[in-house]
Structure formats: structure tokens, C-alpha cells
Amino acid sequence: MGKVIGGAVAGYVVMFVVVFLLMTLGWMALGANGSFRPGSWETSTAWVVVTLVVDVLAALGGGYVAMLIAKTPLGPQVLAGLVVVLGLLMAIPVFTADTSALGPRPDLVTMMDAMSKAQQPLWLV
């Protein structure tokens, strides 16, 4: 059971690293104007596509590592359960947030502002 849990945790770490690195590259490539709709904190279609591609790559990498360490399909299954539970917990603030106070997006946006103020489509959350 230790290998299964270790595999799931290692897979989650791999997913985190892949998402962090690739989303950073996506931000560097698209910038604020490519990542958001004009004057808005709503993400652009290009950013949504980048997010979906990165998420799939991260899931494949994390699942592979979980399977490699656990040596049983239970490793990736535990990882999937972990991702679902944490994803639901992280989605709650998005669904309950009041975004009316954000105001228009300035031309210059730091990555930290982008991460904290970006408005993803609710279906993507």
C-alpha cells in the first residue's frame, strides 16, 4: 500500500511541476493580451486551449509516474481520486467568488495578478 500512496503523491508532484512549467511558458508566449480578452480578466480562447493541453500532458505524466512507482493500476487510480477531491475543493472559491470588484484589466499585468484575478470559464474550473 505504501508504493500506491507514494506513487500517487509522486504523480501529483509531477503534475504540479509540469503545470507550473508549461503554464509559465504559456504565459511568456501569450502575454497578457493573448491570455485575456481585451480589457477583461476573462481568459482568452488561446489560454483555454493552452490550459487543456497542459492539463492532459500533466495527467499523462503524473499517471505514468504513479504507475511506475506503484507497479499496479491502483496507483493512478488513487492519484485520480486525489485530483478529483482537490479539484473540487479548489473549485468552491471560484464558484462563490464575487468578481464584480475586479474592474477592468490594465495593459501591464504581472503573473501573480494574472493567477489571482483570471476568470476561467466555469466549465473549465
Short mmCIF file of C-alpha atoms in Angstrom, two decimals:
data_model
loop_
_atom_site.label_atom_id
_atom_site.label_comp_id
_atom_site.label_asym_id
_atom_site.label_seq_id
_atom_site.Cartn_x
_atom_site.Cartn_y
_atom_site.Cartn_z
CA MET A 1 0.00 0.00 0.00
CA GLY A 2 2.96 2.30 0.64
CA LYS A 3 4.01 2.10 -3.01
CA VAL A 4 0.50 3.01 -4.13
CA ILE A 5 0.35 6.08 -1.89
CA GLY A 6 3.93 7.03 -2.73
CA GLY A 7 3.17 6.66 -6.43
CA ALA A 8 0.08 8.84 -6.15
CA VAL A 9 1.96 11.53 -4.22
CA ALA A 10 4.91 11.44 -6.65
CA GLY A 11 2.47 11.59 -9.57
CA TYR A 12 0.81 14.64 -8.05
CA VAL A 13 4.20 16.34 -7.62
CA VAL A 14 4.99 15.61 -11.28
CA MET A 15 1.63 17.06 -12.29
CA PHE A 16 2.30 20.20 -10.25
CA VAL A 17 5.74 20.69 -11.81
CA VAL A 18 4.50 20.09 -15.36
CA VAL A 19 1.59 22.51 -14.90
CA PHE A 20 3.79 25.16 -13.32
CA LEU A 21 6.47 24.99 -16.00
CA LEU A 22 4.21 24.74 -19.03
CA MET A 23 1.74 27.38 -17.84
CA THR A 24 4.67 29.71 -17.18
CA LEU A 25 5.87 29.10 -20.74
CA GLY A 26 2.32 29.68 -21.99
CA TRP A 27 2.16 33.00 -20.14
CA MET A 28 5.54 34.02 -21.55
CA ALA A 29 4.42 33.12 -25.08
CA LEU A 30 0.95 34.70 -24.97
CA GLY A 31 1.45 37.56 -22.54
CA ALA A 32 -1.48 39.41 -21.00
CA ASN A 33 -3.03 40.40 -24.31
CA GLY A 34 -3.01 36.83 -25.61
CA SER A 35 -4.11 35.28 -22.33
CA PHE A 36 -7.08 37.56 -21.62
CA ARG A 37 -9.92 39.07 -23.58
CA PRO A 38 -9.36 42.79 -24.27
CA GLY A 39 -9.73 44.92 -21.12
CA SER A 40 -11.09 41.97 -19.18
CA TRP A 41 -9.92 39.36 -16.67
CA GLU A 42 -11.75 36.67 -18.68
CA THR A 43 -9.30 34.23 -20.22
CA SER A 44 -8.99 34.04 -23.99
CA THR A 45 -9.75 31.01 -26.12
CA ALA A 46 -6.00 30.61 -26.70
CA TRP A 47 -5.39 30.43 -22.95
CA VAL A 48 -8.18 27.87 -22.52
CA VAL A 49 -6.60 25.70 -25.24
CA VAL A 50 -3.18 26.00 -23.58
CA THR A 51 -4.75 25.05 -20.25
CA LEU A 52 -6.43 21.97 -21.70
CA VAL A 53 -3.26 20.77 -23.46
CA VAL A 54 -1.15 21.34 -20.34
CA ASP A 55 -3.70 19.54 -18.16
CA VAL A 56 -3.68 16.48 -20.43
CA LEU A 57 0.13 16.39 -20.51
CA ALA A 58 0.31 16.76 -16.73
CA ALA A 59 -2.25 13.99 -16.23
CA LEU A 60 -0.33 11.65 -18.54
CA GLY A 61 2.97 12.40 -16.80
CA GLY A 62 1.52 12.08 -13.31
CA GLY A 63 -0.32 8.87 -14.15
CA TYR A 64 2.80 7.39 -15.70
CA VAL A 65 4.88 8.15 -12.61
CA ALA A 66 2.16 6.83 -10.29
CA MET A 67 2.03 3.58 -12.29
CA LEU A 68 5.81 3.32 -12.45
CA ILE A 69 6.19 3.59 -8.68
CA ALA A 70 3.07 1.68 -7.59
CA LYS A 71 3.54 -1.08 -10.18
CA THR A 72 -0.24 -1.56 -10.16
CA PRO A 73 -3.16 0.32 -11.75
CA LEU A 74 -4.25 1.29 -8.24
CA GLY A 75 -1.52 3.98 -8.17
CA PRO A 76 -3.00 6.07 -10.99
CA GLN A 77 -6.50 5.42 -9.65
CA VAL A 78 -5.57 6.81 -6.23
CA LEU A 79 -3.94 9.78 -7.99
CA ALA A 80 -7.14 10.35 -9.99
CA GLY A 81 -9.17 10.30 -6.78
CA LEU A 82 -6.78 12.77 -5.18
CA VAL A 83 -7.03 15.08 -8.19
CA VAL A 84 -10.84 14.95 -8.17
CA VAL A 85 -11.10 15.71 -4.43
CA LEU A 86 -8.55 18.54 -4.51
CA GLY A 87 -10.06 19.89 -7.73
CA LEU A 88 -13.50 20.09 -6.16
CA LEU A 89 -12.11 21.79 -3.06
CA MET A 90 -10.23 24.35 -5.18
CA ALA A 91 -13.32 24.98 -7.33
CA ILE A 92 -15.53 26.04 -4.42
CA PRO A 93 -13.97 29.52 -4.03
CA VAL A 94 -14.23 30.09 -7.80
CA PHE A 95 -17.95 29.36 -7.83
CA THR A 96 -18.62 31.53 -4.76
CA ALA A 97 -16.34 34.48 -5.59
CA ASP A 98 -17.70 37.96 -6.27
CA THR A 99 -15.84 39.08 -9.38
CA SER A 100 -17.64 42.40 -9.77
CA ALA A 101 -14.94 44.27 -7.80
CA LEU A 102 -12.08 43.24 -10.11
CA GLY A 103 -12.65 46.09 -12.54
CA PRO A 104 -11.07 46.34 -15.98
CA ARG A 105 -7.73 44.72 -16.66
CA PRO A 106 -4.77 47.11 -17.07
CA ASP A 107 -2.38 46.73 -20.01
CA LEU A 108 0.51 45.63 -17.79
CA VAL A 109 -0.29 42.55 -15.73
CA THR A 110 2.09 40.63 -13.52
CA MET A 111 1.93 36.85 -13.48
CA MET A 112 0.79 36.98 -9.84
CA ASP A 113 -2.13 39.28 -10.73
CA ALA A 114 -2.99 37.02 -13.65
CA MET A 115 -3.04 33.94 -11.41
CA SER A 116 -5.17 35.56 -8.73
CA LYS A 117 -7.62 37.51 -10.90
CA ALA A 118 -8.05 35.37 -14.04
CA GLN A 119 -11.64 34.37 -14.70
CA GLN A 120 -11.70 30.93 -16.30
CA PRO A 121 -14.95 29.71 -17.86
CA LEU A 122 -16.89 27.83 -15.18
CA TRP A 123 -16.98 24.66 -17.27
CA LEU A 124 -13.17 24.62 -17.20
CA VAL A 125 -12.99 25.04 -13.44
#
